[in-house]
GROMACS .gro file of C-alpha atoms in nm:
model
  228
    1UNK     CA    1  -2.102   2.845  -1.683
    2UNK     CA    2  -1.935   2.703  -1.354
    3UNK     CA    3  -1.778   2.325  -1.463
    4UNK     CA    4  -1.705   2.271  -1.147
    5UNK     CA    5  -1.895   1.973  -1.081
    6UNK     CA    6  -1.794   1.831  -1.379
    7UNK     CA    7  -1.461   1.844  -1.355
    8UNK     CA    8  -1.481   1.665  -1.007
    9UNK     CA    9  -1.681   1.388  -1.200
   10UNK     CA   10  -1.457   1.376  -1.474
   11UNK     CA   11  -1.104   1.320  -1.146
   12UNK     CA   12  -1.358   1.101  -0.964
   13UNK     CA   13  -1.361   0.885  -1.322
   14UNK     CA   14  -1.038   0.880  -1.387
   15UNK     CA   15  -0.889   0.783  -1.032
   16UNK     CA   16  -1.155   0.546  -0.997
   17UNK     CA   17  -1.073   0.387  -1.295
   18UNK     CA   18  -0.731   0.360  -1.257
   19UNK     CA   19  -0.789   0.229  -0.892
   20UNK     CA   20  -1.106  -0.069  -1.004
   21UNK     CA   21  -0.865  -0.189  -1.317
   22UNK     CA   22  -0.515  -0.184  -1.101
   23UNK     CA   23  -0.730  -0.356  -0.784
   24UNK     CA   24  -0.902  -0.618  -1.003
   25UNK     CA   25  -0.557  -0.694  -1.169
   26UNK     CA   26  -0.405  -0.768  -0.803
   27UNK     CA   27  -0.689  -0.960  -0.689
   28UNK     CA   28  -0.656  -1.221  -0.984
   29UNK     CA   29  -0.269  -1.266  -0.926
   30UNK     CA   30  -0.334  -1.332  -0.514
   31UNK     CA   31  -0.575  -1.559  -0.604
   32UNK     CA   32  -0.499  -1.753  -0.962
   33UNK     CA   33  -0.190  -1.874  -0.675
   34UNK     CA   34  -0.421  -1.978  -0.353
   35UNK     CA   35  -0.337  -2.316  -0.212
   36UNK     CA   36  -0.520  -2.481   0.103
   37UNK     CA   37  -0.363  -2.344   0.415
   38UNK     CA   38  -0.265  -1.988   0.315
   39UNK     CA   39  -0.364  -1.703   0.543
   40UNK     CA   40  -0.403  -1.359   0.339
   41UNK     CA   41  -0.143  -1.251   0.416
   42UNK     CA   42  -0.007  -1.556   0.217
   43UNK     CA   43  -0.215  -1.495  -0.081
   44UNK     CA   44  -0.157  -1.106  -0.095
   45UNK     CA   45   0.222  -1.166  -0.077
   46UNK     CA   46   0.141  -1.305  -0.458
   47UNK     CA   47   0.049  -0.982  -0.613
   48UNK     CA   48   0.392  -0.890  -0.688
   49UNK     CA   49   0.491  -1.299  -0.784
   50UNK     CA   50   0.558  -1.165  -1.138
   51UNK     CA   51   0.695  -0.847  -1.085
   52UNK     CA   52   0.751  -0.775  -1.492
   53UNK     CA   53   0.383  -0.821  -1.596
   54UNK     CA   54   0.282  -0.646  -1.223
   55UNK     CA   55   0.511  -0.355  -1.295
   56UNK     CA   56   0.392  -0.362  -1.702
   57UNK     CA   57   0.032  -0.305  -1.600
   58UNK     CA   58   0.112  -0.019  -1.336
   59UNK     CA   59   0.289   0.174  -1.626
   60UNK     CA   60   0.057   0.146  -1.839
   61UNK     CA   61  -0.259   0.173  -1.653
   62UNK     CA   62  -0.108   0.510  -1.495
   63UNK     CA   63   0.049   0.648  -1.813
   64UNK     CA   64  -0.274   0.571  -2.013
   65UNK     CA   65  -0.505   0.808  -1.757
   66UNK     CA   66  -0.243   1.033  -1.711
   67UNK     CA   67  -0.328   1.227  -2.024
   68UNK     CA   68  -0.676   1.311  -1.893
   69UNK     CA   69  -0.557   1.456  -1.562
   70UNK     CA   70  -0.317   1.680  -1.811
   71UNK     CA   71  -0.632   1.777  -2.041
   72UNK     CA   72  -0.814   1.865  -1.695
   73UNK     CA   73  -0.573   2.122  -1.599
   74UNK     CA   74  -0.486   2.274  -2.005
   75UNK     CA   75  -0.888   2.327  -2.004
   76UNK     CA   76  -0.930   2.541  -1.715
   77UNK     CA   77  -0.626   2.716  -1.735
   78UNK     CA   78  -0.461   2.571  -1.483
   79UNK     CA   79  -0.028   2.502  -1.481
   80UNK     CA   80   0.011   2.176  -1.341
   81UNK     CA   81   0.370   2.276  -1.336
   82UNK     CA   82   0.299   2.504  -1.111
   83UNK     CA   83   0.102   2.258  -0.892
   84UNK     CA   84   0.405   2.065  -0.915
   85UNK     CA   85   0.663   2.305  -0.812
   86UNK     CA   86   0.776   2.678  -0.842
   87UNK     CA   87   1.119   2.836  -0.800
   88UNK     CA   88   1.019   3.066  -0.536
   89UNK     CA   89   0.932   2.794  -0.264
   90UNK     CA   90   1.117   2.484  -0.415
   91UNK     CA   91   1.366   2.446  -0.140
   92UNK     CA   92   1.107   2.463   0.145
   93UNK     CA   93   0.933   2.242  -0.055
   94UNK     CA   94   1.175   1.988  -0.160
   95UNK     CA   95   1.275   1.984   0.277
   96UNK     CA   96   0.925   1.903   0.318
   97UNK     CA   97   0.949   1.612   0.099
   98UNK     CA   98   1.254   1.490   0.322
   99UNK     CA   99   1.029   1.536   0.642
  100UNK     CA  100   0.734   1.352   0.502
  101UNK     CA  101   1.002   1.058   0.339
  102UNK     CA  102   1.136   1.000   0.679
  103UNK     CA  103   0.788   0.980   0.811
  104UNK     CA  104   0.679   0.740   0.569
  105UNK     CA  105   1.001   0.545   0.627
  106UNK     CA  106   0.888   0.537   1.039
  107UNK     CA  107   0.579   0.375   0.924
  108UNK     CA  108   0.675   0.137   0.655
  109UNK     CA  109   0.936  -0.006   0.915
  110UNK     CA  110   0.652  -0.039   1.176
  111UNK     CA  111   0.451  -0.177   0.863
  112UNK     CA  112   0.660  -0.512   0.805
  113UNK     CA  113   0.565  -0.637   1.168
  114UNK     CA  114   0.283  -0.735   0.956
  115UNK     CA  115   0.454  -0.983   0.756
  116UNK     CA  116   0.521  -1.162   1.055
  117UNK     CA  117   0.207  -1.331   1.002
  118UNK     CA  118   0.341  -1.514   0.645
  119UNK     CA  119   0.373  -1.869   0.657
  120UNK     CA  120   0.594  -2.090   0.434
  121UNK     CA  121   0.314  -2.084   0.158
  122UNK     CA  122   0.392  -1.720   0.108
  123UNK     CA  123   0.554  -1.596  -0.213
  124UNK     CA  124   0.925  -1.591  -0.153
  125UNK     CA  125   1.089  -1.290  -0.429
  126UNK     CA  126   1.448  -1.397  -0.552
  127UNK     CA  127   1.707  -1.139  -0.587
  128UNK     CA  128   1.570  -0.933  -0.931
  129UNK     CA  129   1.755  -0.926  -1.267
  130UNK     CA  130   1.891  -0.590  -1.359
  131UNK     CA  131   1.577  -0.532  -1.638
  132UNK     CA  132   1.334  -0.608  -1.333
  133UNK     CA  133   1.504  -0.347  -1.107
  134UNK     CA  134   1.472  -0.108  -1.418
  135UNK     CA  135   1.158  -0.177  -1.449
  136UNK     CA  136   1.053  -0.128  -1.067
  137UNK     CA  137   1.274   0.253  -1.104
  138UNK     CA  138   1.014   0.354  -1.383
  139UNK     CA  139   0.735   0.183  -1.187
  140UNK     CA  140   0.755   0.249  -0.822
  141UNK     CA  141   0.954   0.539  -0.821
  142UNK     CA  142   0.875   0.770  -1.163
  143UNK     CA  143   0.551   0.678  -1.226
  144UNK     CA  144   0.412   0.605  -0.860
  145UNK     CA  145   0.569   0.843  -0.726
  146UNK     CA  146   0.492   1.159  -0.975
  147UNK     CA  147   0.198   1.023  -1.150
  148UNK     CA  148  -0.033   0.900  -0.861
  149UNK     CA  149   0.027   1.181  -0.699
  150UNK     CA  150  -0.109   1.410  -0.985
  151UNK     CA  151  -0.428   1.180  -1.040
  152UNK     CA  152  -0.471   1.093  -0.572
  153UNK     CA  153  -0.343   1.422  -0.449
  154UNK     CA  154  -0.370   1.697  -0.759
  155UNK     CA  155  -0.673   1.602  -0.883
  156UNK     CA  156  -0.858   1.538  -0.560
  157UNK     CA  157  -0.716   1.919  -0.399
  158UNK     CA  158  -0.748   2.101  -0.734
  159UNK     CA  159  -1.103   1.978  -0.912
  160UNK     CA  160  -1.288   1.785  -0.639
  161UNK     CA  161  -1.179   2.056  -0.348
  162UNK     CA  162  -1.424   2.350  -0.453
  163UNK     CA  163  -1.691   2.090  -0.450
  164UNK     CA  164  -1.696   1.895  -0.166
  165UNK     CA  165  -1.410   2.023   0.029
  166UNK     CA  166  -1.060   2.040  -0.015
  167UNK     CA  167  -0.966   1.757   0.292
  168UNK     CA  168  -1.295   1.534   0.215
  169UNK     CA  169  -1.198   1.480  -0.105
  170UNK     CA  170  -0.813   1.445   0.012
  171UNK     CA  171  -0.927   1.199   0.189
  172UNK     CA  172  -1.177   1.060  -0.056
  173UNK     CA  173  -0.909   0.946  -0.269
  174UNK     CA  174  -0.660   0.835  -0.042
  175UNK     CA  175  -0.921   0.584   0.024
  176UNK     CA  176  -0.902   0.476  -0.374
  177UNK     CA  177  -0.514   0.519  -0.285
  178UNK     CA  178  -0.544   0.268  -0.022
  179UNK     CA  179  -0.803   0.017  -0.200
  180UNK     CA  180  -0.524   0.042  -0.475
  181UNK     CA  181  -0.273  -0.080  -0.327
  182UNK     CA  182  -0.471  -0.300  -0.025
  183UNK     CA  183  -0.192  -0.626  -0.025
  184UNK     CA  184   0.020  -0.359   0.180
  185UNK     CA  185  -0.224  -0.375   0.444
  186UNK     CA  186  -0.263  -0.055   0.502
  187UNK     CA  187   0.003   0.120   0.485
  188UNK     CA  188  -0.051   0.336   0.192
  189UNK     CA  189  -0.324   0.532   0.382
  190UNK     CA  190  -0.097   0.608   0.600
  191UNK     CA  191   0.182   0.721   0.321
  192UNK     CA  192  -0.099   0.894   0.236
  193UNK     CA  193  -0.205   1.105   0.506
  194UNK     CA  194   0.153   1.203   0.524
  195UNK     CA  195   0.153   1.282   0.141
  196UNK     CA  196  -0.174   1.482   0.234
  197UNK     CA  197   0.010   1.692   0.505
  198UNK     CA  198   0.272   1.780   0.290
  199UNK     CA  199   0.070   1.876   0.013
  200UNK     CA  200  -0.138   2.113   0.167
  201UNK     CA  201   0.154   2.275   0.378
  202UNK     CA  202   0.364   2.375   0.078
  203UNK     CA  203   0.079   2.372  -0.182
  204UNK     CA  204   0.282   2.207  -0.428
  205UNK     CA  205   0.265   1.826  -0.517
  206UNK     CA  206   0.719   1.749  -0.557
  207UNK     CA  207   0.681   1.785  -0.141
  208UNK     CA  208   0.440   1.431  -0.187
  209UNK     CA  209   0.657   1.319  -0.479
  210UNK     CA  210   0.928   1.295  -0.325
  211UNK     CA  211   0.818   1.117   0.005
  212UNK     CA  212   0.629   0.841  -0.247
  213UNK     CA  213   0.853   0.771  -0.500
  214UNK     CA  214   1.141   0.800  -0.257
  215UNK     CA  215   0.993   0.578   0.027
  216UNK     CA  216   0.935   0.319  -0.280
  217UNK     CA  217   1.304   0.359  -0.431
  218UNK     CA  218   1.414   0.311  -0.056
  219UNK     CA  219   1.171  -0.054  -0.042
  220UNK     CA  220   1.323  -0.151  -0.378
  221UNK     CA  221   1.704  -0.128  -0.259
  222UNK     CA  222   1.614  -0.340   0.049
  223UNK     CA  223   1.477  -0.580  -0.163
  224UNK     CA  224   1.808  -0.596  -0.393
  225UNK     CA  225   1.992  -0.564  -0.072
  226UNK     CA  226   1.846  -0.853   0.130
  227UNK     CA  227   1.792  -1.108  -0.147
  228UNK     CA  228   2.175  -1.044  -0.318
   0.00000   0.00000   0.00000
């Protein structure tokens, strides 16, 4: 029997949960803070006001789902190790990642012209605490950067490719990607469209890891930088 269109449902499911629960979540903090005056750019800057409880629900919401996306693979015999990495082509693989990090680091500097637009109503982050720049490590670069690229890259290529096309449903849910994480304006589909390129020209997802988790390791050491 070909499960092929159910396992796209069942990746369609999961990402799209993950992506409704995480969106909803970000909508209440912009908006629980809205005064008279803001812009949106004002209100989305609010998201991240309380960066424990906003990194606490990333971890969890990711880390819960992830164990489906693992089931998905175990049941039809596929090694998501292997869609991860493999020796033979690792250090291609891992320069790809560099390429596609610098990339993303061209676009996230071309991103903050956005922020231009704030006005003083915006949210204005302190310098963090050392448990709040542990916690960002786990969130932004461990578990964004490996695990959303399993469940918005591997899943989409892997179970939703044979069905409706391997870059339609790349695309697909780099669109949930996006919606995820809309307060940035943008700039995730662009992070990724380059995650997308790199995926598909090594075939393994630590070429995407690395440009995600890194570009977000790199954001969270300006942030220390520029408010210590």
């Amino acid at each position: 029997m070909d499960n092929s269109k159910t396992n796209a449902t069942r990746a369609i499911a999961i990402t799209t949960v993950l992506t409704l629960f995480v969106t909803g979540f970000e909508i209440f903090m912009a908006y629980t803070h809205y005064k008279q005056g803001m812009n949106f750019i004002d209100i989305a800057s609010y998201v991240t006001s309380n960066r424990y409880f906003y990194y606490l629900i990333l971890i969890a919401a990711n880390m819960i789902l992830l164990p489906g996306a693992v089931l998905l693979f175990r049941e039809n015999g596929i090694s998501l190790k292997d869609e991860i990495f493999e020796k033979k082509s690792i250090g291609k693989d891992i320069l790809t990642g560099i390429i596609a990090l610098a990339l993303s680091g061209i676009a996230a500097l071309l991103q903050t012209l956005v922020y231009k637009g704030q006005t003083d109503l915006a949210f204005k982050a302190g310098s963090p605490s050392i448990g709040i720049t542990v916690m960002g490590v786990i969130a932004l670069t461990l578990v964004s950067g490996i695990v959303k690229e399993i469940l918005f890259r591997g899943l989409a290529k892997v179970f939703c490719g044979p069905v409706m096309g391997e870059m339609c449903a790349l695309i697909l849910f780099n669109v949930m990607f996006t919606m995820l994480d809309w307060y940035n304006f943008g700039f995730s589909f662009i992070l990724g469209l380059i995650c997308i390129w790199a995926y598909k020209k090594t075939g393994h997802l630590i070429a995407p890891m690395i440009a995600h988790g890194g570009i977000n390791f790199i954001a969270l050491v300006y942030w220390i930088v520029v408010t210590g």
